[in-house]
XYZ file of C-alpha atoms in Angstrom:
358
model
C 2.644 -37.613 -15.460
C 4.485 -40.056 -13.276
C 4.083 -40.775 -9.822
C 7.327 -39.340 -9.003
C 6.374 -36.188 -10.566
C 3.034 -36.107 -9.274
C 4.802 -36.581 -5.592
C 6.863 -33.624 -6.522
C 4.548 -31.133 -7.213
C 2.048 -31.891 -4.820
C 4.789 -31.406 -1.752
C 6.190 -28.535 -3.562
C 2.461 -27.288 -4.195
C 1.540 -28.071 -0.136
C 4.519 -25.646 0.814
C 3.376 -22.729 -0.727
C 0.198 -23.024 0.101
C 1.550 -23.294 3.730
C 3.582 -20.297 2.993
C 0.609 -18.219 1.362
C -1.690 -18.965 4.146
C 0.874 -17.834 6.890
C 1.241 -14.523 4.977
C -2.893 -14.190 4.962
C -2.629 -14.592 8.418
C 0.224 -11.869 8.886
C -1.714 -9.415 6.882
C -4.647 -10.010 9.206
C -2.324 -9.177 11.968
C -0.955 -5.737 10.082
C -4.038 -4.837 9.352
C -5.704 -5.014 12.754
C -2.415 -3.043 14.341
C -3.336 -0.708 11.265
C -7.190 -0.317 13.056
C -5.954 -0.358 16.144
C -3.457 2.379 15.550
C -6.433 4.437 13.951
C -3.539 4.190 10.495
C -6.573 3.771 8.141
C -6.292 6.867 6.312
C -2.295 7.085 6.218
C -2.964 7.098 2.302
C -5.538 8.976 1.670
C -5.303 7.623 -2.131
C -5.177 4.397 -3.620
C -3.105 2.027 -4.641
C -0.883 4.904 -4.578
C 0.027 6.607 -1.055
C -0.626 10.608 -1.709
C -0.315 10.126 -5.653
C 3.505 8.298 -5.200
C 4.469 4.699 -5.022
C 6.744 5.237 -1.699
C 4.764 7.724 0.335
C 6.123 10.889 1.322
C 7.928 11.644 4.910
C 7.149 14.794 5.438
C 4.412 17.293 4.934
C 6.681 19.830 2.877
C 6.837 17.566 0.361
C 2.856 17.910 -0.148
C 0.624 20.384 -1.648
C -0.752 23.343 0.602
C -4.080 22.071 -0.608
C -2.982 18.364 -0.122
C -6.587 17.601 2.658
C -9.279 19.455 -0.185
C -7.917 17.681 -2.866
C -8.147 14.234 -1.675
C -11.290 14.974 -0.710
C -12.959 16.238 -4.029
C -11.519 12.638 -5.245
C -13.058 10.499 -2.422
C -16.454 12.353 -3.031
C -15.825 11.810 -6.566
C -15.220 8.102 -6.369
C -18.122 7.793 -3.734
C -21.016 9.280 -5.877
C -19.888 6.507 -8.460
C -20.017 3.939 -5.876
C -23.673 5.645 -4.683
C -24.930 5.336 -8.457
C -23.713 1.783 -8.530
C -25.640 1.076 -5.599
C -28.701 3.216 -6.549
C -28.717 0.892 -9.965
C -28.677 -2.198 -7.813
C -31.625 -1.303 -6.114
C -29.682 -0.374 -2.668
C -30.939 3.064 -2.587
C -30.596 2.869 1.667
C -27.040 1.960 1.067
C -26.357 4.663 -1.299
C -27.945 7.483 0.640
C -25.840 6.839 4.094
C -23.077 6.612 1.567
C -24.067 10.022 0.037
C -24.811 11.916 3.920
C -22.248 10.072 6.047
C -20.326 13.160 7.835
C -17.461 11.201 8.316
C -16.298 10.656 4.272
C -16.046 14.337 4.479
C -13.251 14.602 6.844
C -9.523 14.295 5.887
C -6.865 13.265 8.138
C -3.628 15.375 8.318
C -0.818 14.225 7.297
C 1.149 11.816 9.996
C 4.438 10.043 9.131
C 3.493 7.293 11.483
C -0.002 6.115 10.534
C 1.312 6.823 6.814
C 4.192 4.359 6.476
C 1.842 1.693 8.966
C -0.876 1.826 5.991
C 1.962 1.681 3.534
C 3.677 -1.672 4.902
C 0.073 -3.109 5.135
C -0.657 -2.439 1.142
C 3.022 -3.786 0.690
C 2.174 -7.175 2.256
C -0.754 -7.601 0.660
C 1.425 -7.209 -2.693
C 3.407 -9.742 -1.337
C 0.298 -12.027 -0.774
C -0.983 -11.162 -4.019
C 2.375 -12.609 -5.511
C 2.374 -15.653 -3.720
C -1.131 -16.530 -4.407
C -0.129 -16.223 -8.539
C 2.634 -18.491 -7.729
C 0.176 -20.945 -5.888
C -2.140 -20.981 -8.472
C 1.041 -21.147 -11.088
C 2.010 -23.961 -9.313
C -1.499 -25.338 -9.065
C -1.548 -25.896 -12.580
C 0.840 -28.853 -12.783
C -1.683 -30.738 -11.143
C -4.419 -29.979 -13.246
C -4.147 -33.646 -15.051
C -4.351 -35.396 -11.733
C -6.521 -33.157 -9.741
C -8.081 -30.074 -11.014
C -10.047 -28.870 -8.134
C -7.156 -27.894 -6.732
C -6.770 -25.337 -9.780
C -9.911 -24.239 -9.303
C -9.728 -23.928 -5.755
C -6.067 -21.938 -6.217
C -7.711 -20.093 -9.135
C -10.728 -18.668 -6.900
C -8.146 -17.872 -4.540
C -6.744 -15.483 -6.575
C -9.978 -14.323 -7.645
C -10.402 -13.215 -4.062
C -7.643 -12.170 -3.500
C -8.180 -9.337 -6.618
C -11.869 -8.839 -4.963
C -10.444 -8.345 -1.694
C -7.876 -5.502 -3.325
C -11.086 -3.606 -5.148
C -12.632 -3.832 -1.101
C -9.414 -2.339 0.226
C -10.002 0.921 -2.315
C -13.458 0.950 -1.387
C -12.884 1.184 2.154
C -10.485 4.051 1.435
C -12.386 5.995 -0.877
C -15.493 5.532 2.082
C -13.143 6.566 5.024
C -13.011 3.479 6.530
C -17.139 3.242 7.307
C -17.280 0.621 9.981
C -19.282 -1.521 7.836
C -17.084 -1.590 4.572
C -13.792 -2.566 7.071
C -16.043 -5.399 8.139
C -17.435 -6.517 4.874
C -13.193 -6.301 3.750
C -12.444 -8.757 6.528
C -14.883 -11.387 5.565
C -13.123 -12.528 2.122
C -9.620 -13.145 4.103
C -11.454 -16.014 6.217
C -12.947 -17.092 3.017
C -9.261 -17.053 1.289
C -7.804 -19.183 3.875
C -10.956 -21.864 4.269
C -9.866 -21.646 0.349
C -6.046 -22.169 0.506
C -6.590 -24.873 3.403
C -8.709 -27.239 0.962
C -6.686 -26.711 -1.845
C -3.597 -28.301 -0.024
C -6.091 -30.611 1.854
C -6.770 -32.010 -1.737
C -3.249 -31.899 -2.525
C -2.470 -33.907 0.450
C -4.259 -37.075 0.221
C -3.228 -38.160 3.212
C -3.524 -42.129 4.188
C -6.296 -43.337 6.592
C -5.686 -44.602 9.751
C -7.354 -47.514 11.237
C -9.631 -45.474 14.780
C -13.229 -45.508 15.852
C -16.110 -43.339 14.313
C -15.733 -39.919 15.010
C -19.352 -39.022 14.495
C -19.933 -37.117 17.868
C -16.750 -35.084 17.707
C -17.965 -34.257 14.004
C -21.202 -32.917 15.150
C -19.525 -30.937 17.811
C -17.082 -29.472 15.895
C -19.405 -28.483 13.108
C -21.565 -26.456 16.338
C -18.310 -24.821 17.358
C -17.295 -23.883 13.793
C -20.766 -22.235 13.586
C -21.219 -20.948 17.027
C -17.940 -18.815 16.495
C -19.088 -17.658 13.312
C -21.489 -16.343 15.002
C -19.344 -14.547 17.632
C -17.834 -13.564 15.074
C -20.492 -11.320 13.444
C -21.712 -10.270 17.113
C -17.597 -9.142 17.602
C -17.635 -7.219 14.520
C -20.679 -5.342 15.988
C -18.247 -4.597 18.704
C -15.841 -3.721 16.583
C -17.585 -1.066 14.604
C -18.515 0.286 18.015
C -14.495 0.806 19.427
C -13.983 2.048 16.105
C -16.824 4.693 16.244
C -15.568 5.365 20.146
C -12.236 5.410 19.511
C -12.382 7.621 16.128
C -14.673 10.164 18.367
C -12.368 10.096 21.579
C -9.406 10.958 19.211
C -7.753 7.051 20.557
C -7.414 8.814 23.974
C -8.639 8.096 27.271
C -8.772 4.038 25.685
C -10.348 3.207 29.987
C -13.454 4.842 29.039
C -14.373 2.629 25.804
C -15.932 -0.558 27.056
C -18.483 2.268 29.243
C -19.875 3.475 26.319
C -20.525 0.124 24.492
C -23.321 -1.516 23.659
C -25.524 -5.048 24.500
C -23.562 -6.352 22.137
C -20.314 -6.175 23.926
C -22.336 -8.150 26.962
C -23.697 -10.476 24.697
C -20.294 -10.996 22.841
C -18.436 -11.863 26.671
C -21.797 -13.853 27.535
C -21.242 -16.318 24.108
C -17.748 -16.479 24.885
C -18.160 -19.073 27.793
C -20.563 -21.138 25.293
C -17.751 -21.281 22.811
C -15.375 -22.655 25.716
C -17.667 -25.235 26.631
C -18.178 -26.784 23.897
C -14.467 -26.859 23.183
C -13.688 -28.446 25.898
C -16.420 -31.255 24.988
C -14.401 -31.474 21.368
C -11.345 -32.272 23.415
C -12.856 -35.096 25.203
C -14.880 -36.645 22.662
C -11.464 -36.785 20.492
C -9.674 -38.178 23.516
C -12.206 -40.643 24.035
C -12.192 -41.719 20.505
C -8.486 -42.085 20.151
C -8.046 -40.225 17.553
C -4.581 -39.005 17.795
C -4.363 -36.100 15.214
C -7.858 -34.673 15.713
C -7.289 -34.943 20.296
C -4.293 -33.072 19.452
C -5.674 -30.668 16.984
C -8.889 -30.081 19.780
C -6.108 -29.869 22.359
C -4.269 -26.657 20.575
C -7.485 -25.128 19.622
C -9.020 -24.816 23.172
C -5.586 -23.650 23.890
C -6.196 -20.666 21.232
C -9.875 -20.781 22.678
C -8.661 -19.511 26.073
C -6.088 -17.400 25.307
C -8.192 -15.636 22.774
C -10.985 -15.262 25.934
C -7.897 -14.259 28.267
C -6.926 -11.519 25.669
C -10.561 -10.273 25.635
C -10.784 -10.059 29.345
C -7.267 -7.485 29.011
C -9.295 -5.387 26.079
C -12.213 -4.821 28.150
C -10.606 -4.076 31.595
C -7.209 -2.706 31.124
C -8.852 0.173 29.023
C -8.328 -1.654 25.258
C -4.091 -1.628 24.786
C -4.050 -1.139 21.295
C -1.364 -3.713 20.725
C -3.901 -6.252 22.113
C -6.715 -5.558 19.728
C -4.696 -6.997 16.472
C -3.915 -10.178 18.291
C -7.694 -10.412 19.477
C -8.516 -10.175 15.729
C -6.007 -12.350 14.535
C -6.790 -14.874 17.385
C -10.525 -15.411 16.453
C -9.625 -15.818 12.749
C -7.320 -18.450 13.639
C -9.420 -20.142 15.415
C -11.428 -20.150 12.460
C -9.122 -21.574 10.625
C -8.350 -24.687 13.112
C -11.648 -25.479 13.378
C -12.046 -25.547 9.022
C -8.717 -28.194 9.355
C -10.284 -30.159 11.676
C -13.026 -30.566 9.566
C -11.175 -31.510 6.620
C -9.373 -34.136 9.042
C -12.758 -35.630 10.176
C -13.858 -36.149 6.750
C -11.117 -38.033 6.107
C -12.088 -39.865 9.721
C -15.537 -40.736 8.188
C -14.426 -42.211 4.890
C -13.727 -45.905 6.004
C -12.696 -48.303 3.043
C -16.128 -50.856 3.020
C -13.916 -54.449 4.057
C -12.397 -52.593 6.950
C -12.814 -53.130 10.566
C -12.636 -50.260 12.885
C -10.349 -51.328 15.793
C -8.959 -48.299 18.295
C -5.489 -46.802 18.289
């Protein structure tokens, strides 16, 4: 393979990987407007939408029956699940799944929240596709670099993991826990897609001064909003429990009936803008163009993701604000994984060099 080639397929590799990334993103986005619409259980079946590839637009075009007998299946499919579960020692697990009320219920039939679930499954297809072609493409670099085959390679991996969650959290009626437990392997999929074209990017070192304080900052922020994470998807469950037994009415009278979690959630969201705004000056201060003006658009997305929560909690929780809150703090997520991979290659000085500033 020639360095020409090599060249090639490495930019040609990079895009797509750009590309696939943005569409993990997007899907993120659809499927928060789909929770935040309460479209969950638009298709009650899957991967097919009420037994048909394009769903249905009306109700006369569905069995009389049509609630009961995607019901018997869900039970059906659950019990599996439960004996799974029992096998694996998770008896707990697979007696809530067994008794939960909720499974038992079947939405009617709404046009709305139907099609809204369909155009979510259809851009995960479309993500699906693009993350074959990434890995596809991830091959011609095997003989130069073949972590980056692997890494595309467990992408897809996940990304076939992550469709086998999405039927689970049908055939459960979207339990709070399972829609949280199918959110956590998109963040993995994009810390996944990121390093991939990190590797594939080899970018060239630039003579600037040690970065080790804004690495150890960064690394606390990266962890402290993991953990805000986990604390918001407590909150989460919560509004979705709320919402699912206020019928997504009266939205003014949600944040009442939350939890300490909700308090501690706002409380740790002042941390997280502290520290940010440490990362911004430590970068500054160490002249460190790229990373200052990474730091610089990520306490942007800091504050506007605090901003956002601040409209959830006291203009009774729009429902086109909760998708953007989601797809906010995964984002942020994401920027703070880059910057990581940018102050690695910050740390890895050749030996005969001498550091100098900017």
């Amino acid at each position: 393979m020639t360095p020409t080639s090599i060249n090639t397929y490495k930019h040609s590799f990079g895009k797509l990987a750009v590309v696939t990334i943005t569409a993990v993103y997007l899907l993120i986005l659809v499927g928060g407007i789909v929770r935040s619409t309460g479209s969950g259980m638009g298709c009650p079946d899957w991967p097919k939408c009420f037994g048909n590839y394009v769903p249905p637009t009306d109700a006369d075009q569905l069995p009389d029956n049509y609630q009961q007998l995607y019901t018997e299946k869900r039970l059906a499919k659950n019990e599996r699940l439960a004996s799974m579960l029992d096998r694996l020692g998770m008896t707990t697990t697979a007696h809530a799944l067994r008794t939960e009320e909720a499974i038992k219920q079947e939405s009617e039939f709404n046009v709305v929240t139907t099609w809204i679930e369909y155009i979510n499954r259809l851009v995960g297809v479309a993500i699906g596709l693009l993350i074959i072609a990434t890995f596809v493409r991830s091959l011609y670099l095997w003989k130069w670099r073949k972590s980056i085959a692997l890494l595309s390679g467990f992408a897809l991996v996940l990304v076939i993991f992550q469709g086998w969650l999405g039927a689970l959290v049908v055939t459960t009626h979207l339990l709070p826990w399972m829609v949280t437990i199918h959110m956590l392997p998109a963040l993995l999929l994009v810390a996944v897609l990121m390093l991939a074209r990190h590797k594939a990017d080899e970018p060239v070192v630039a003579p600037f001064r040690a970065v080790r304080l804004s690495r150890a900052v960064l690394w606390a922020a990266l962890l402290l909003t993991l953990i805000q994470v986990v604390i918001g998807t407590q909150v989460r469950e919560s509004i979705d429990t709320i919402a699912l037994a206020m019928q997504y009415e009266l939205r003014e009278t949600w944040v009442e009936q939350l939890d300490v979690s909700f308090y501690i959630h706002r409380s740790f969201s002042w941390l997280l803008l502290g520290v940010h705004v440490v990362l911004v000056f430590l970068t500054t201060r160490e002249k460190h163009r790229e990373l200052s003006r990474w730091a610089i658009v990520l306490l942007a997305a800091v504050i506007t993701e605090g901003l956002v929560g601040v409209l959830l909690a006291y203009a009774g929780f729009p429902a086109f604000l909760q998708p953007v809150h989601l797809v906010l703090g995964t984002l942020i997520v994401g920027l703070q994984y880059y910057m990581v991979l940018l102050v690695g290659n910050a740390s890895r000085q050749p030996k005969n060099y001498t550091l100098q500033a900017c």
